[in-house]
Tab-separated table of C-alpha atoms in Angstrom:
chain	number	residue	atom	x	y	z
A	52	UNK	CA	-2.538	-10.504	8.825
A	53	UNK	CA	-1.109	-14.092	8.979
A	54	UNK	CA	0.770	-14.715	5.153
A	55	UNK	CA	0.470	-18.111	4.705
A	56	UNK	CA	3.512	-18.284	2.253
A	57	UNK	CA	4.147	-22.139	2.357
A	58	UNK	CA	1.196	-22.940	0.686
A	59	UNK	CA	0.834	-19.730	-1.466
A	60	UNK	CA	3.719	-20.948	-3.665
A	61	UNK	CA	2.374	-23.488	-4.306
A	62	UNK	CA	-1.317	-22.469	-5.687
A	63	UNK	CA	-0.656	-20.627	-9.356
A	64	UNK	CA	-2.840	-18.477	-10.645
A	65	UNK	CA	-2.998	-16.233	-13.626
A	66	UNK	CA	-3.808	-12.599	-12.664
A	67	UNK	CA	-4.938	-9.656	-14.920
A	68	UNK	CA	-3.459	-6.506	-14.806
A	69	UNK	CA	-6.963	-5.076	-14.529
A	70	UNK	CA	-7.387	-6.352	-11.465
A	71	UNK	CA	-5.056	-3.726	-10.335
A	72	UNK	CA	-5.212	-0.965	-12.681
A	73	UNK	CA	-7.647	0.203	-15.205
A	74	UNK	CA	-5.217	2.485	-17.607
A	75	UNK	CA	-1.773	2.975	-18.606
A	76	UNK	CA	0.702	5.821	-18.461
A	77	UNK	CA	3.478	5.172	-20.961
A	78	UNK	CA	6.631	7.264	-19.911
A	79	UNK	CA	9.876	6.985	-22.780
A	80	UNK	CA	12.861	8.363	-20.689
A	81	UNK	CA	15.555	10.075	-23.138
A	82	UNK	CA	18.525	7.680	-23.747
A	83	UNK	CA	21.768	9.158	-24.540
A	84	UNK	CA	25.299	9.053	-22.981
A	85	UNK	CA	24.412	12.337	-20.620
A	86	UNK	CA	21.500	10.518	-18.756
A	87	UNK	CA	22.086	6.605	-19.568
A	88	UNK	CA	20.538	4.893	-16.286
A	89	UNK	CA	22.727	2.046	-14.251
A	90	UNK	CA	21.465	-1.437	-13.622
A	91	UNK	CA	18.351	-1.992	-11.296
A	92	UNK	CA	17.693	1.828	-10.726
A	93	UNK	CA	14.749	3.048	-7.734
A	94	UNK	CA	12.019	4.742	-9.826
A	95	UNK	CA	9.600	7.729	-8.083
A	96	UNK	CA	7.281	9.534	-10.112
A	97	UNK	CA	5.816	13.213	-8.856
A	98	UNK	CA	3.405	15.041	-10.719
A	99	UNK	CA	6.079	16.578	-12.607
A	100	UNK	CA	8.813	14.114	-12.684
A	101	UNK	CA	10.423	10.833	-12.621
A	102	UNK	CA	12.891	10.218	-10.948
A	103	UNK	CA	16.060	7.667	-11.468
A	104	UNK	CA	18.575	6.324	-8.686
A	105	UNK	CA	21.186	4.007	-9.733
A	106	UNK	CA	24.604	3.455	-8.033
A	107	UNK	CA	26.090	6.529	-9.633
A	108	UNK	CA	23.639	9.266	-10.747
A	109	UNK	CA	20.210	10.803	-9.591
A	110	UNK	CA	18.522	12.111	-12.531
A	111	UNK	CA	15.764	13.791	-13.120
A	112	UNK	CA	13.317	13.068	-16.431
A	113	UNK	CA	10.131	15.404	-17.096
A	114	UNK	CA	7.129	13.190	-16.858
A	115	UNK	CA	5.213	15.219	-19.465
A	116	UNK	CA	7.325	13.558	-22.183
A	117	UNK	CA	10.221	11.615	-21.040
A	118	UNK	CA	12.908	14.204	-21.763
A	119	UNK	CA	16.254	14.371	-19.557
A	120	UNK	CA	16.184	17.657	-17.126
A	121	UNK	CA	18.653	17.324	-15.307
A	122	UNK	CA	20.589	15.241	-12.749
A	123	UNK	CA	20.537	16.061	-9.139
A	124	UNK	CA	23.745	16.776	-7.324
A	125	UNK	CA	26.307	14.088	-8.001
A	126	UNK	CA	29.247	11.887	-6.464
A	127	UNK	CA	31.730	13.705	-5.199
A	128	UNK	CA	33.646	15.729	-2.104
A	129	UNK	CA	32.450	19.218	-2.954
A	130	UNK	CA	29.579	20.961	-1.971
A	131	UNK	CA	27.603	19.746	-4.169
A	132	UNK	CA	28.697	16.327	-3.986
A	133	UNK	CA	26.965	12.994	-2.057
A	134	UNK	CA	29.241	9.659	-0.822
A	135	UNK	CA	25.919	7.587	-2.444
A	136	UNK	CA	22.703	7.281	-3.792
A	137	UNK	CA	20.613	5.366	-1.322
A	138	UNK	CA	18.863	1.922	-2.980
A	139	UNK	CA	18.000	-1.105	-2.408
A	140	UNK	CA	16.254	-1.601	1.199
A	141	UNK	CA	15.932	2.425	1.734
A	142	UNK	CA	13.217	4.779	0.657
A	143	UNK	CA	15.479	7.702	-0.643
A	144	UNK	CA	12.221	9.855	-1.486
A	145	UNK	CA	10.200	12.236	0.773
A	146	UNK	CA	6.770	12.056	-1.196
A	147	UNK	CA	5.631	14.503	1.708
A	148	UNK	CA	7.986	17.599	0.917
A	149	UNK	CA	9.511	16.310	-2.480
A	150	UNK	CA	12.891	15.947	-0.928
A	151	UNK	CA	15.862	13.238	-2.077
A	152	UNK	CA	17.858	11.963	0.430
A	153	UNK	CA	21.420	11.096	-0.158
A	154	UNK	CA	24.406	9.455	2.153
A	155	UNK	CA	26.325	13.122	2.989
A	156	UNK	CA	30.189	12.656	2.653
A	157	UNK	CA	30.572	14.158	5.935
A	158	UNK	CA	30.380	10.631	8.432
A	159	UNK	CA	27.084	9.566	9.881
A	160	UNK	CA	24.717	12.100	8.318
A	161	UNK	CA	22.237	12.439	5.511
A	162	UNK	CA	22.048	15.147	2.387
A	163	UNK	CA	18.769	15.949	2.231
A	164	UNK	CA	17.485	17.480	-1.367
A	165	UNK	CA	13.917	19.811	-2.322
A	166	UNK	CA	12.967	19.183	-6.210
A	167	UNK	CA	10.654	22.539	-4.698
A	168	UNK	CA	14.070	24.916	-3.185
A	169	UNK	CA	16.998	23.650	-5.137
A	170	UNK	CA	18.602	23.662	-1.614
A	171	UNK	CA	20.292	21.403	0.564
A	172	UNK	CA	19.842	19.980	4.075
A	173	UNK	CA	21.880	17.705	6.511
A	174	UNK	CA	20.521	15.227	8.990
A	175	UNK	CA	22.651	13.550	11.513
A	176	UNK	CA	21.991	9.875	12.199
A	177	UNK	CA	23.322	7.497	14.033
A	178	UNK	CA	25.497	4.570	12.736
A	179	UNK	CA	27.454	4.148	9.180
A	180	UNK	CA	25.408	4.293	6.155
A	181	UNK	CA	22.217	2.440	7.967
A	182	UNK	CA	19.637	0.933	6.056
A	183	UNK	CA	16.589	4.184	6.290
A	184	UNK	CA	13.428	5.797	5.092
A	185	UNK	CA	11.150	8.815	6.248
A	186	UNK	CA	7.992	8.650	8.193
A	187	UNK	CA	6.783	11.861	7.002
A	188	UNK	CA	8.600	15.101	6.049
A	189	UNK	CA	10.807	15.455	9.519
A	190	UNK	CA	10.808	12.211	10.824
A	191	UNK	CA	12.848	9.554	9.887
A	192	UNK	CA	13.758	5.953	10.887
A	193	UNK	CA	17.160	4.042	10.540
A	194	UNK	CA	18.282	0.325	10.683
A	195	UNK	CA	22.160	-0.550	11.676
A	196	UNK	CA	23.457	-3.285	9.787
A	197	UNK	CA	24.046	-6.116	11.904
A	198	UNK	CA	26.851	-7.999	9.855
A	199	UNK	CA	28.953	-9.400	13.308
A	200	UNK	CA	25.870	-9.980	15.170
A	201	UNK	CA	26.987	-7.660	18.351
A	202	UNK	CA	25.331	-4.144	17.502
A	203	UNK	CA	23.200	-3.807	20.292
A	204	UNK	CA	20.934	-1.151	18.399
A	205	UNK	CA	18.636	-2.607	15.632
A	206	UNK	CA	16.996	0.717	14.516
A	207	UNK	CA	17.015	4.882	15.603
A	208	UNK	CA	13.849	6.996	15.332
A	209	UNK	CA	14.036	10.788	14.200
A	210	UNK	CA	11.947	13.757	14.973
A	211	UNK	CA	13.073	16.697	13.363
A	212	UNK	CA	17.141	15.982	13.107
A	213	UNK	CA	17.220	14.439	16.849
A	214	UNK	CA	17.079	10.805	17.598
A	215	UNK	CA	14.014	10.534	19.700
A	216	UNK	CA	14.493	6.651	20.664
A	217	UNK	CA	15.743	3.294	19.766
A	218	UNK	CA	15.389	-0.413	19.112
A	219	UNK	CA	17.599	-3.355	20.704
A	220	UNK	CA	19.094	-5.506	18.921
A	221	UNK	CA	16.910	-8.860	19.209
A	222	UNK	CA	18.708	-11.189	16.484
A	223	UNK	CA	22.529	-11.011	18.451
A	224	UNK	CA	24.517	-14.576	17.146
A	225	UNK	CA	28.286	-15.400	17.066
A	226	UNK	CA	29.241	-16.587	13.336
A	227	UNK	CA	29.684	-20.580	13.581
A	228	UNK	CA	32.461	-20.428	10.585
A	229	UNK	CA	34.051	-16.879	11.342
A	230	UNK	CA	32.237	-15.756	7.788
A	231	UNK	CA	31.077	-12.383	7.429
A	232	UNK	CA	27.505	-13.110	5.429
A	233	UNK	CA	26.334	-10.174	3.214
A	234	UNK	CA	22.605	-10.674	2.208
A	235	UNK	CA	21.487	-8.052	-0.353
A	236	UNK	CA	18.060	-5.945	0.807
A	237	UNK	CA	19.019	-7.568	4.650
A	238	UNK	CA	16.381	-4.767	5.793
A	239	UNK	CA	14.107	-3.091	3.657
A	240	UNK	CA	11.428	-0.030	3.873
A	241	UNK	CA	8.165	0.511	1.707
A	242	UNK	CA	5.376	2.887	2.025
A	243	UNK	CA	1.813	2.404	2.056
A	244	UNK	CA	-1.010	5.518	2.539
A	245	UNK	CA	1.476	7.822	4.182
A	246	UNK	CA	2.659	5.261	6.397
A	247	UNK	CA	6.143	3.259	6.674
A	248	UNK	CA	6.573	-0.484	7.131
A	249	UNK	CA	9.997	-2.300	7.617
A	250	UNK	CA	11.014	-6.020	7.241
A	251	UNK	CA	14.236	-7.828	7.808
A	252	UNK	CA	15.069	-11.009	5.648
A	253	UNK	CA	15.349	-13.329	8.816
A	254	UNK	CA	12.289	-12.239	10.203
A	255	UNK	CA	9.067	-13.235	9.642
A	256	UNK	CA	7.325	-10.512	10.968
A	257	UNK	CA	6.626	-7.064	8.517
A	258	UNK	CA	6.078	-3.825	10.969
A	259	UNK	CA	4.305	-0.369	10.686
A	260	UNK	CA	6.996	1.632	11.747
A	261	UNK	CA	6.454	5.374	13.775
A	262	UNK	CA	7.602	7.194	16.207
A	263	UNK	CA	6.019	5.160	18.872
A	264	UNK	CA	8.147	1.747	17.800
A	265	UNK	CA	7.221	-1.170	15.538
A	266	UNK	CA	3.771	-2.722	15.349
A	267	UNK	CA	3.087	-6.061	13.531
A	268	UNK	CA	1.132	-5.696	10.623
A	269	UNK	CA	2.098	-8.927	8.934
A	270	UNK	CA	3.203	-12.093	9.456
A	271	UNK	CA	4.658	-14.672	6.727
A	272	UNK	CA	4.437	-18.291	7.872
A	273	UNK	CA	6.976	-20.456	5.862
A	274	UNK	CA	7.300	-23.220	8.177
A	275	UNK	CA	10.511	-24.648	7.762
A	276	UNK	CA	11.438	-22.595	4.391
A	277	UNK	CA	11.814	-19.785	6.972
A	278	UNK	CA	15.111	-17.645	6.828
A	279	UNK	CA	16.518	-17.716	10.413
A	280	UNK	CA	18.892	-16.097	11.886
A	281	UNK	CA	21.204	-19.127	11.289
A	282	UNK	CA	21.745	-18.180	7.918
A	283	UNK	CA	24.108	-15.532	9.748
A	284	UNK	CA	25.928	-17.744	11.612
A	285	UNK	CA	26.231	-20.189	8.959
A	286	UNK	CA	28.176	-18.919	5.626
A	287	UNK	CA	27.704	-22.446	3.483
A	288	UNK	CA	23.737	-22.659	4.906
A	289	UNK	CA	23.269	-19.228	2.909
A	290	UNK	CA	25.530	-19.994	0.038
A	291	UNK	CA	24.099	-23.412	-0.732
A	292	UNK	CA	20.396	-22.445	0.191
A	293	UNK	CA	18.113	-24.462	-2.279
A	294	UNK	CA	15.278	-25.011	-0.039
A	295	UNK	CA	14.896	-21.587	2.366
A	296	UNK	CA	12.230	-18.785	1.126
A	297	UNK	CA	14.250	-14.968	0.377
A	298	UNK	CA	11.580	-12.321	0.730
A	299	UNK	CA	11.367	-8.610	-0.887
A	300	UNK	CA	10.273	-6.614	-2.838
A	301	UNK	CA	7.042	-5.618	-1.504
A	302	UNK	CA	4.324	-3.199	-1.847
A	303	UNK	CA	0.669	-2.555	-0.587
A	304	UNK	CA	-2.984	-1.188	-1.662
A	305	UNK	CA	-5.849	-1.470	-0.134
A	306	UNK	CA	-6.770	-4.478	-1.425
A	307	UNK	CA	-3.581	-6.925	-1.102
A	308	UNK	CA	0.208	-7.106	-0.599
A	309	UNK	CA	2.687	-7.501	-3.161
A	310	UNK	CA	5.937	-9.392	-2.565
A	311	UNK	CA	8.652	-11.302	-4.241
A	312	UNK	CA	10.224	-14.106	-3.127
A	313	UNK	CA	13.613	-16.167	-4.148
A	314	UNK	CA	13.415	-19.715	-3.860
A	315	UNK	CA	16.015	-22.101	-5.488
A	316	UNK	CA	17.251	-18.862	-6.984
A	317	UNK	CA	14.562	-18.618	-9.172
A	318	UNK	CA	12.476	-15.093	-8.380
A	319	UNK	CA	8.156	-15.619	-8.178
A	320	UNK	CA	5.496	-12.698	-7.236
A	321	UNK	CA	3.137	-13.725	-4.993
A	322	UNK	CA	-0.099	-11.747	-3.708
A	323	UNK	CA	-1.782	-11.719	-0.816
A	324	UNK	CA	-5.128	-10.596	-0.476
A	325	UNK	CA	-6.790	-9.040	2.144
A	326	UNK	CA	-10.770	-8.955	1.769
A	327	UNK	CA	-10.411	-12.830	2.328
A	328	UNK	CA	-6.869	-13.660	3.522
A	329	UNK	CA	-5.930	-15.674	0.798
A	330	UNK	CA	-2.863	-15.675	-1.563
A	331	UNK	CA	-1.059	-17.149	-4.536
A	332	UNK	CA	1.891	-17.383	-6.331
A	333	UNK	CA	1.413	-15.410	-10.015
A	334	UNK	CA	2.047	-17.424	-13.148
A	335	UNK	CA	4.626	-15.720	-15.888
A	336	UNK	CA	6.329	-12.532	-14.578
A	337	UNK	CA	3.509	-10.731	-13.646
A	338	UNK	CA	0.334	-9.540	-14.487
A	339	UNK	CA	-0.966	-10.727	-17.506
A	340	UNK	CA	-1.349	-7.116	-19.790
A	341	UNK	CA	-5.166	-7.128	-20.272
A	342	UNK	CA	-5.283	-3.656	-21.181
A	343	UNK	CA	-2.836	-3.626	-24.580
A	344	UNK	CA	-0.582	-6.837	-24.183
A	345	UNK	CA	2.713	-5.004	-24.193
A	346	UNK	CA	4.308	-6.408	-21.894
A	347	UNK	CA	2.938	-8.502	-17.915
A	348	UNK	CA	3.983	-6.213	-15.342
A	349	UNK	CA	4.534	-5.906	-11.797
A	350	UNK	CA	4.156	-3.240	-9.017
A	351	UNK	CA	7.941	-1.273	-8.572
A	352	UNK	CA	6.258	0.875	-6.227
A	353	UNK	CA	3.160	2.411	-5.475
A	354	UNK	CA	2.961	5.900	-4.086
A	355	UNK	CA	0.790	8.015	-1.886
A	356	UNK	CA	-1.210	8.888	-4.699
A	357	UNK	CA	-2.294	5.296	-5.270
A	358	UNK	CA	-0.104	5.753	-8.585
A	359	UNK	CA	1.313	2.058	-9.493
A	360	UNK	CA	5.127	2.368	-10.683
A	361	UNK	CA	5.774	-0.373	-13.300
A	362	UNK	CA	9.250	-0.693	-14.791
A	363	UNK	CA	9.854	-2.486	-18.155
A	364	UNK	CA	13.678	-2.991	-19.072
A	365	UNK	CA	13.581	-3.377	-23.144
A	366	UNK	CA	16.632	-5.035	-23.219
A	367	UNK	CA	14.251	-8.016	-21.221
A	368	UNK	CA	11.724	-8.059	-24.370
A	369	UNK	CA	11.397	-9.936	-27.682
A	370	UNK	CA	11.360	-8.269	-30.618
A	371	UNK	CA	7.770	-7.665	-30.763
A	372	UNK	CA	7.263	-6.774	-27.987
A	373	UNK	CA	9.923	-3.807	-28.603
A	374	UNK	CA	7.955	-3.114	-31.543
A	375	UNK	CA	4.982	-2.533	-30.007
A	376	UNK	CA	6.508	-0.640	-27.216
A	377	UNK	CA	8.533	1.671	-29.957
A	378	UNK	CA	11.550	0.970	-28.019
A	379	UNK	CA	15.265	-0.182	-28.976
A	380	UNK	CA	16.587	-3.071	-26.525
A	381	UNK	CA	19.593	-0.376	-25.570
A	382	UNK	CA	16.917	2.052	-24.333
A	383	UNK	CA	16.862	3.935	-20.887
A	384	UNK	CA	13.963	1.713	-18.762
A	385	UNK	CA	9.867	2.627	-19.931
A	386	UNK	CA	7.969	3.777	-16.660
A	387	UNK	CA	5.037	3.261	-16.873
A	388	UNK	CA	2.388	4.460	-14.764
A	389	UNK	CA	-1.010	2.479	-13.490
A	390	UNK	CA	-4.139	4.316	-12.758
A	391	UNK	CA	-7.272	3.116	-10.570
């Protein structure tokens, strides 16, 4: 599929939320100081639960009704304990086996969780606190970080707790201005109908990842708003950028692909769609809430099920809009969950 991003930002369209969804799932999660959620937490939903990642705490929230059940493990040394919740880029749920997975404290290796056992289990990897999601219950892929440009391994694929192959490193550079450049979600995983799909922010290319290697599935032309790998080697290109396109964010039906993008650091949601290859960049925030005008919306995550996450922070909303929702601006985030 060839993303023709350059001139997708620049053709607005409104965009219904029925388009996407046909009903709403309102989910209240409990606020009070035992189960308060972080900033920008990673939502999953099971049948049973939803579940919150921040940078501190994993909790756990009955989906019935919203009430706090628990939170899993924590962060700490003991047995018990986990060095990290893993955000951002990774996918730190196992929709296949309801497992969490968690950076161990023991170096280079993985805590993995069961919601079904209650019981723990640690996978080795390869590399410091990589960038990773799972490609199924046992398998697993992992992305080194590539801050100094000279890690000859871009990525390690898992079979059942052994590395069973690996990537080379295609994007080496030496840093023009000795700068080490951090870029937040540098690699990043989502998953679409049981499969996993990887994109790094100075590529242009999105991959279906397996056991086999990466396959292109995607590719976002920018022209020249492209993010290069000179943005690496240059610390005052990054930290100046007013013109380059930053990419994220995404997610994937049937139908199109969701993504966001950061231009002029102002964030836009764009879709692509796939029946006819065309795109566009979405006016407001999101999709426009046909269905009870709450709040627009747009996709956190959609999983296996073909169950669209949405995410609504009340401390973003007007005061209507807080009325309607029957929430308090101080409030734990409202999941809410889109149905087909």
């Amino acid at each position: 599929m060839l993303i023709n991003t350059i001139n997708d930002y620049y053709k607005i369209e409104s965009v219904k939320l029925t388009d996407a969804v046909k009903s709403l799932e309102y989910i209240h999660l409990q606020t009070d100081s035992t189960c308060l959620i972080g900033n920008d937490p990673e939502i999953y939903v099971t049948n049973d639960y939803v579940i919150s990642l921040d940078s501190k705490h994993c909790f756990l929230f009955s989906r019935k009704d919203g009430k706090f059940i628990r939170e899993v493990l924590h962060k700490g040394t003991d047995a018990n304990g986990y060095l990290s919740t893993l955000r951002g880029g990774n996918i730190a749920f196992i929709e296949e086996s309801n497992e969490l997975m968690f950076q161990g404290i023991t170096p280079n290796t993985i805590d993995i969780y069961s919601l079904k056992t209650d019981t723990k289990r640690i996978w080795h990897i390869h590399g410091l606190a990589p960038t990773m999601a799972p490609m199924g219950s046992d398998a697993f892929v992992s992305v080194n970080r590539n801050l100094f440009g000279n890690n000859p391994i871009s990525m390690y694929l898992y079979n059942n707790d052994q590395a069973v192959d690996s990537l080379a490193n295609t994007q080496m550079f030496e840093s023009k201005e000795n700068s080490l450049i951090v870029i937040t979600n540098d690699d990043f995983f989502y998953r679409h109908a049981g499969k996993t799909y990887y994109k790094n922010m100075t590529n242009d290319t999105l991959y279906h990842v397996d056991l086999q290697g990466i396959h292109p599935h995607a590719v976002f032309l920018q022209g020249e708003k492209a993010m290069t790998v000179e943005v690496r080697q240059q610390a005052e290109l990054f930290r100046n950028n007013q013109v380059l396109f930053q990419i994220f964010n995404i997610a994937e039906d049937k139908d199109a692909i969701y993504y966001q993008l950061k231009h002029q650091k102002k964030v836009s949601h764009l879709i692509y769609k796939k029946s006819d290859g065309t795109g566009y960049r979405v006016e407001g925030e999101g999709f426009e809430n046909d269905i009870d005008g709450i709040a627009d919306m747009w996709p956190h995550r959609i999983m296996q099920n073909k169950e669209y996450v949405f995410v609504i922070d009340p401390s973003t909303l007007k005061k209507d809009a807080l009325t309607k929702l029957n929430a308090k601006a101080d409030d734990n985030p409202v999941i809410v969950i889109g149905h087909k």
